[in-house]
CSV table of C-alpha atoms in Angstrom, one decimal:
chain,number,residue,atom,x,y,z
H,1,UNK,CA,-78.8,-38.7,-41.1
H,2,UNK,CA,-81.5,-37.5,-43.0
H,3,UNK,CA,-85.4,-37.4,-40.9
H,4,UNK,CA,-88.4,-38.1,-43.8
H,5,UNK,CA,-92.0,-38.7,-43.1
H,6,UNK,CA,-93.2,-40.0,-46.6
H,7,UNK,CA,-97.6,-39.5,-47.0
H,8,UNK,CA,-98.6,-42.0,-49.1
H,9,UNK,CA,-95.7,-44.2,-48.4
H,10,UNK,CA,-97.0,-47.7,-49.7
H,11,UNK,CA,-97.4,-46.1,-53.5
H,12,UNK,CA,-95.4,-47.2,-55.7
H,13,UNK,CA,-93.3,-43.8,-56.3
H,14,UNK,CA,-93.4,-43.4,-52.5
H,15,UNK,CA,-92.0,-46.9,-51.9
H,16,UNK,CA,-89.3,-46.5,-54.5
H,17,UNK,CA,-88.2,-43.3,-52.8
H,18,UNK,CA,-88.5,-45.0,-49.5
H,19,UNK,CA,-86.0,-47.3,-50.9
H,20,UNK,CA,-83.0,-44.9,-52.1
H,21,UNK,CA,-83.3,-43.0,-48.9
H,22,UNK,CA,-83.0,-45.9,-46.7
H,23,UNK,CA,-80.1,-47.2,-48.8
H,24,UNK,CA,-78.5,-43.3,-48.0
H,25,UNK,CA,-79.6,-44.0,-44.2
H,26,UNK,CA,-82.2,-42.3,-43.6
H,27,UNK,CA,-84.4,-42.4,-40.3
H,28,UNK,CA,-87.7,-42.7,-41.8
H,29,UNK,CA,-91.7,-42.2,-40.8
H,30,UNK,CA,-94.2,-43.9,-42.8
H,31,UNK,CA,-97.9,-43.0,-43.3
H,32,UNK,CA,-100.5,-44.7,-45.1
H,33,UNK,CA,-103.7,-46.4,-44.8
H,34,UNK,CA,-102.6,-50.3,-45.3
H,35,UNK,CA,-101.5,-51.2,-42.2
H,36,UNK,CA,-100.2,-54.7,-44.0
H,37,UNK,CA,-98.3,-53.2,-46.4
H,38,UNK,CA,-96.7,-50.8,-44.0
H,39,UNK,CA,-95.4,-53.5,-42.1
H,40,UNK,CA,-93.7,-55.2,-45.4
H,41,UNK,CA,-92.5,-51.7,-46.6
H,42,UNK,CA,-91.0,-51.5,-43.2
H,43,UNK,CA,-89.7,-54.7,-43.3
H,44,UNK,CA,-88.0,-54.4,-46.9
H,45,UNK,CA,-86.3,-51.1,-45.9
H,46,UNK,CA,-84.8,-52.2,-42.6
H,47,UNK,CA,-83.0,-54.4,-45.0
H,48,UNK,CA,-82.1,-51.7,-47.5
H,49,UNK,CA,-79.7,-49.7,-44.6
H,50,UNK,CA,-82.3,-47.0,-43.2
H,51,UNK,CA,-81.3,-45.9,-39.9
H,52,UNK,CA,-84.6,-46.0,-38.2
H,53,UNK,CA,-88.0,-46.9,-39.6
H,54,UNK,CA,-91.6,-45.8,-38.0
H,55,UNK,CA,-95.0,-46.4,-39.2
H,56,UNK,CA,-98.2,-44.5,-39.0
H,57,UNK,CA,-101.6,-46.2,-40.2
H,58,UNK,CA,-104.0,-43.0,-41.5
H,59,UNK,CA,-106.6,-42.1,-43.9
H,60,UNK,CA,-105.0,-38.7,-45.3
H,61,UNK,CA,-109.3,-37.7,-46.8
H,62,UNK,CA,-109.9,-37.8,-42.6
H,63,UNK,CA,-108.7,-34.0,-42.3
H,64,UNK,CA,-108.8,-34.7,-38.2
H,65,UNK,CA,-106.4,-37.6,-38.5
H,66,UNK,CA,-103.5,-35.4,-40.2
H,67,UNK,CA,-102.5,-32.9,-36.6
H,68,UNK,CA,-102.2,-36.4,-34.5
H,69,UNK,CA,-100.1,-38.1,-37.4
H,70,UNK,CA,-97.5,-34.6,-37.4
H,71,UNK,CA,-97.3,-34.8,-33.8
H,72,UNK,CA,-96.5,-38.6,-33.6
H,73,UNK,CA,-93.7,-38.0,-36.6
H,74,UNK,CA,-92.2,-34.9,-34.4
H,75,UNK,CA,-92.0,-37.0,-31.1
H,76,UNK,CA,-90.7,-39.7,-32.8
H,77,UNK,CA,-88.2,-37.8,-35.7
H,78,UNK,CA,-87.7,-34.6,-33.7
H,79,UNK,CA,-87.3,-32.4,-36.8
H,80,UNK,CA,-88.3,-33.3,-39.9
H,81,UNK,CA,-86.0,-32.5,-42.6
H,82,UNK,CA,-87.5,-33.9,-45.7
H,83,UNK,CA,-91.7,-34.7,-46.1
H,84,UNK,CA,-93.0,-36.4,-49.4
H,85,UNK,CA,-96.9,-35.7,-49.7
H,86,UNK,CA,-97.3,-38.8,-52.6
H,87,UNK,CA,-101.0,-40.2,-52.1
H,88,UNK,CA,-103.8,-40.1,-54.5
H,89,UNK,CA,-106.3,-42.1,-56.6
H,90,UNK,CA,-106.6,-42.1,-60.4
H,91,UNK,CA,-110.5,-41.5,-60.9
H,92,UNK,CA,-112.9,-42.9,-63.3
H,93,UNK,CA,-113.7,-39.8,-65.6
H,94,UNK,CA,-117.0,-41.5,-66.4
H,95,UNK,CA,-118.1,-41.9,-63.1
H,96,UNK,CA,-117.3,-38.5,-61.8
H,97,UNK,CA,-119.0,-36.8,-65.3
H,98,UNK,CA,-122.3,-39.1,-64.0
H,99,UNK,CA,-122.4,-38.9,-60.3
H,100,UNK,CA,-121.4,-35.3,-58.5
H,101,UNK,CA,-120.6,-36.9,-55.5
H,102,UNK,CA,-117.6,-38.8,-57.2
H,103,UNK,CA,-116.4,-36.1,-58.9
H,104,UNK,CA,-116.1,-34.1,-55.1
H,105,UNK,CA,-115.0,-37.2,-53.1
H,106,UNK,CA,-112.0,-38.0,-56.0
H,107,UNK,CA,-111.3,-34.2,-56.0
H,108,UNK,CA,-110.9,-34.4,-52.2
H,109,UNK,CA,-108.8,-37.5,-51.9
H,110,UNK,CA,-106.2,-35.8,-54.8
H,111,UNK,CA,-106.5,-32.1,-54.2
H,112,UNK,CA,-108.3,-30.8,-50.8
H,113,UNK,CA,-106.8,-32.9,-48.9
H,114,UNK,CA,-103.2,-32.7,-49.8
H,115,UNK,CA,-103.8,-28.4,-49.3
H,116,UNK,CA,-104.6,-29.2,-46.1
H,117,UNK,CA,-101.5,-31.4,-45.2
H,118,UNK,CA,-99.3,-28.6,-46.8
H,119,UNK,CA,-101.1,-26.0,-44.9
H,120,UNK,CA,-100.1,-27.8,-41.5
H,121,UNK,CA,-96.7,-29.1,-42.9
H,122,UNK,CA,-96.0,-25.7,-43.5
H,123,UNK,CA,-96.4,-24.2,-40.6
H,124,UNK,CA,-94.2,-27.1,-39.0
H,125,UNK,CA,-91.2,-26.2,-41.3
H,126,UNK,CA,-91.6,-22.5,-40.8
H,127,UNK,CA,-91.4,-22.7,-37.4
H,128,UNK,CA,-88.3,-25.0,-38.1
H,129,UNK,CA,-87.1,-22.4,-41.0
H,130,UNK,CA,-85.6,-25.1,-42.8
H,131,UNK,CA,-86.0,-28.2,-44.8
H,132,UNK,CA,-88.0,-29.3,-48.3
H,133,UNK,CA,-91.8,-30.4,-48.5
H,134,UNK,CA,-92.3,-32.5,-52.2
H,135,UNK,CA,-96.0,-32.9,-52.8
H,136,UNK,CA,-96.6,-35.7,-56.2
H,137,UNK,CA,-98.7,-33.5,-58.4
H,138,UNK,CA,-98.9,-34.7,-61.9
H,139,UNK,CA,-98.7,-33.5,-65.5
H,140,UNK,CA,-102.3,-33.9,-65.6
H,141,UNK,CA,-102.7,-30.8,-63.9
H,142,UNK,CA,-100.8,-28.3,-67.0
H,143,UNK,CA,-103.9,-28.3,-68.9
H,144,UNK,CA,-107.7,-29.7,-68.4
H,145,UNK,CA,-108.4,-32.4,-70.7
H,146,UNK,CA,-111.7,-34.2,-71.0
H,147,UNK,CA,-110.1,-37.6,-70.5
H,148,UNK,CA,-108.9,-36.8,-67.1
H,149,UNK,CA,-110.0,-33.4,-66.1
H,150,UNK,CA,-111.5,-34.6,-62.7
H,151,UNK,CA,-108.5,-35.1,-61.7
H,152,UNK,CA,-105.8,-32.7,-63.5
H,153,UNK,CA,-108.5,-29.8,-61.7
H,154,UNK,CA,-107.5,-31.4,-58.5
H,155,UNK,CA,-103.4,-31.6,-59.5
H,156,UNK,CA,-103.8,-28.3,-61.0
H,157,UNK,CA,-105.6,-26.4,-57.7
H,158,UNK,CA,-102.4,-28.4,-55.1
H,159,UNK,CA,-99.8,-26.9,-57.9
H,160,UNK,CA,-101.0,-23.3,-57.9
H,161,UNK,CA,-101.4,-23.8,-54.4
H,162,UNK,CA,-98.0,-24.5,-54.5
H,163,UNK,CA,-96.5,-22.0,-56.3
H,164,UNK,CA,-98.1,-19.0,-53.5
H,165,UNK,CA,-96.8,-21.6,-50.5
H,166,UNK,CA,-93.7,-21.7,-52.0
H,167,UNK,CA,-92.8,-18.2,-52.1
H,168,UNK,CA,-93.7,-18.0,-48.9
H,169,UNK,CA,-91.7,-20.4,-47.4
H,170,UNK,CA,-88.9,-19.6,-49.9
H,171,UNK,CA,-88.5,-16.4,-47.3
H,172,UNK,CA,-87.9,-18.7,-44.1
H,173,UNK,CA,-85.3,-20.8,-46.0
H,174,UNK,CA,-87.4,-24.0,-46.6
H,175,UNK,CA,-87.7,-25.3,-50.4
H,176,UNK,CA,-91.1,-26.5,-52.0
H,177,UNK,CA,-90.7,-29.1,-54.4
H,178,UNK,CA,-93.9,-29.7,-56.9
H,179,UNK,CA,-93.5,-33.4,-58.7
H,180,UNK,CA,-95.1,-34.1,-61.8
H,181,UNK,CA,-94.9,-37.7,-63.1
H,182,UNK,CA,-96.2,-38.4,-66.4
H,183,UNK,CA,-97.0,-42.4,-67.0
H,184,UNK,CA,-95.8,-44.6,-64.9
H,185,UNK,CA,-96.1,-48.0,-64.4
H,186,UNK,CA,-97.8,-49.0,-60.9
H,187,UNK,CA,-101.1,-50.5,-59.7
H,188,UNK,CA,-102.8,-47.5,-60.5
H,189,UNK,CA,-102.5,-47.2,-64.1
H,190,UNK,CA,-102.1,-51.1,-64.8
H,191,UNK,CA,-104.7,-52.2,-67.5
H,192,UNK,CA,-104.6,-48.7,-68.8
H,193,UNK,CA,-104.4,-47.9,-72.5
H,194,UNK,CA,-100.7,-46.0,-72.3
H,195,UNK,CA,-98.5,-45.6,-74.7
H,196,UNK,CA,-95.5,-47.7,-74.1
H,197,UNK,CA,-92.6,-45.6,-75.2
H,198,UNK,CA,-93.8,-42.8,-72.3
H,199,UNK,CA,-94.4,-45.1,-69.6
H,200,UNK,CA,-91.9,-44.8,-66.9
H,201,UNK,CA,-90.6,-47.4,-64.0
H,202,UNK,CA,-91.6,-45.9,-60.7
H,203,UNK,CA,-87.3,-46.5,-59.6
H,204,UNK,CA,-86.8,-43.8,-62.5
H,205,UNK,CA,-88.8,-41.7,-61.1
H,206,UNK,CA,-87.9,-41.8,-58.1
H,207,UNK,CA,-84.3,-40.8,-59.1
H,208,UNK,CA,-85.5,-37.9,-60.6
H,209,UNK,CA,-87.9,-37.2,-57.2
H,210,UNK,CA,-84.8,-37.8,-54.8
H,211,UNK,CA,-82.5,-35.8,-56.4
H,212,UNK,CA,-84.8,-32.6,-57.3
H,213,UNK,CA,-86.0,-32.7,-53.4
H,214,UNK,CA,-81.5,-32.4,-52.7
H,215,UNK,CA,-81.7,-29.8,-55.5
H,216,UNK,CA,-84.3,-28.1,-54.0
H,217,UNK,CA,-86.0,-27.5,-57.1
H,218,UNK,CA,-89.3,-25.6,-57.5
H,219,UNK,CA,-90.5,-27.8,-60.1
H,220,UNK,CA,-89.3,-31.5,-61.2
H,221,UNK,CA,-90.9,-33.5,-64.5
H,222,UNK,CA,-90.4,-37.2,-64.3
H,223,UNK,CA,-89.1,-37.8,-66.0
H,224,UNK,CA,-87.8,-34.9,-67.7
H,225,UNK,CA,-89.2,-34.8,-71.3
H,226,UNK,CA,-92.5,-34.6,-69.9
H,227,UNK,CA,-91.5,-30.5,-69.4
H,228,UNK,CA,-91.2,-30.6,-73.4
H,229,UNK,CA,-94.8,-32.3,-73.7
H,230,UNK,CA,-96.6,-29.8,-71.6
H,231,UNK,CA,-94.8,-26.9,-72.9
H,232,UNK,CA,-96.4,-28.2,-76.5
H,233,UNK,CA,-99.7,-29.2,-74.8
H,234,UNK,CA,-100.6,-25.8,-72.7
H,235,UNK,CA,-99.9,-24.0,-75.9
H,236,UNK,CA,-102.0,-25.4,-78.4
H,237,UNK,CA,-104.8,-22.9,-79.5
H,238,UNK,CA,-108.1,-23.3,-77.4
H,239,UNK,CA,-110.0,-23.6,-80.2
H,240,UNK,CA,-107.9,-26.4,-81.7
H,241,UNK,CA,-107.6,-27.9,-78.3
H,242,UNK,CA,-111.2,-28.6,-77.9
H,243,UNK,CA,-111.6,-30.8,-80.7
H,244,UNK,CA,-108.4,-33.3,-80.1
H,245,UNK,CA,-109.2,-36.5,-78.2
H,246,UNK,CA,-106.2,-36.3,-75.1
């Protein structure tokens, strides 16, 4: 049986992961502000088969809240095999670009304070020397574009942040999985301009979240073409690349 404390766990990716794990078993811990929609998370995967399921009501931008959450999901889990870092905020480019103090709080709510649950997950699954943390980066954080660069700088600084924590955990046997949806289709991004034929169901990507966490893969696109997008995107000339509208 499977122990996963899910961050974020009343998103819509988080939820639909919540969902295939409890179907497989699992004993879950959730976290998340909403202490409403915790409860009919809960409720939903009791239904679905998980083994055991235990809620956690915090605000991951209140750094002093995360040590008290990790201790409650150790007494209650014991070990924790799998943790899923999936909270975040989409911000309003215009607002940060006019107001300073939006641009630092929304980089804090999708970067700073996801390094700082990694930094004390880590040190929980190195002491453990075993296991997979999957943090939700996004696609967004490939390349800076002036649509969204608030917040691909903030995807972009947990990734590379990442990819140092990663080889060091790598050397203790525990796997570090970075996620990078493109568009999906949740309350975040509804009323959004997207285009249609790459906007994803959130039950897609979870799929493709689940089974790169089992994989333990370093770095999972969901869904995949999105690998073939960036690839195309981070190598387009600079000076071409500051005149396009993305």
């Amino acid at each position: 049986m499977k122990k996963i404390l899910i961050i974020g766990a009343t998103s819509a990716i988080a939820g639909a992961c919540a969902r295939l794990w409890a179907a497989q078993g699992a004993s879950l811990f959730l976290v998340a502000r909403d202490a409403a929609k915790l409860d009919a998370l809960a409720a939903d995967l009791g239904v679905r088969g998980a083994a055991a399921i235990h809620s956690w009501q915090m605000d991951a931008t209140d750094l002093s809240s995360h040590a008290p959450m990790l201790d409650a999901a150790l007494e209650t889990l014991g070990e924790i095999d799998i943790a899923l870092i999936a909270h975040g905020t989409l911000p309003d480019q215009a607002a940060c670009e006019a107001d300073a103090a939006c641009a630092l709080r929304e980089f804090a709510t999708n970067g700073t304070s996801v390094i700082a649950l990694l930094t004390l997950l880590a040190s929980q699954f190195e002491r453990q020397r075993d296991g997979t943390i999957g943090v939700i980066t996004s696609v967004a954080g490939d390349r800076g574009r002036p649509s969204n660069y608030v917040y691909g700088s903030a995807k972009a600084a947990v990734s590379v942040f990442c990819e140092g924590l990663r080889a060091r955990l790598f050397k203790v046997g525990v796997a570090l999985t970075d996620i990078r949806p493109g568009f999906v289709a949740t309350p975040m991004t509804d009323g959004l301009p997207l285009p249609g034929p790459l906007v994803a169901q959130p039950d897609m990507v979870a799929r493709r979240i689940v089974s790169g966490i089992e994989r333990r893969a370093d770095v999972v696109y969901a869904p995949a073409f999105w690998a073939l997008i960036m690839a195309v995107i981070r190598n387009i000339p600079r000076p071409v690349f500051k005149r396009l509208k993305l």
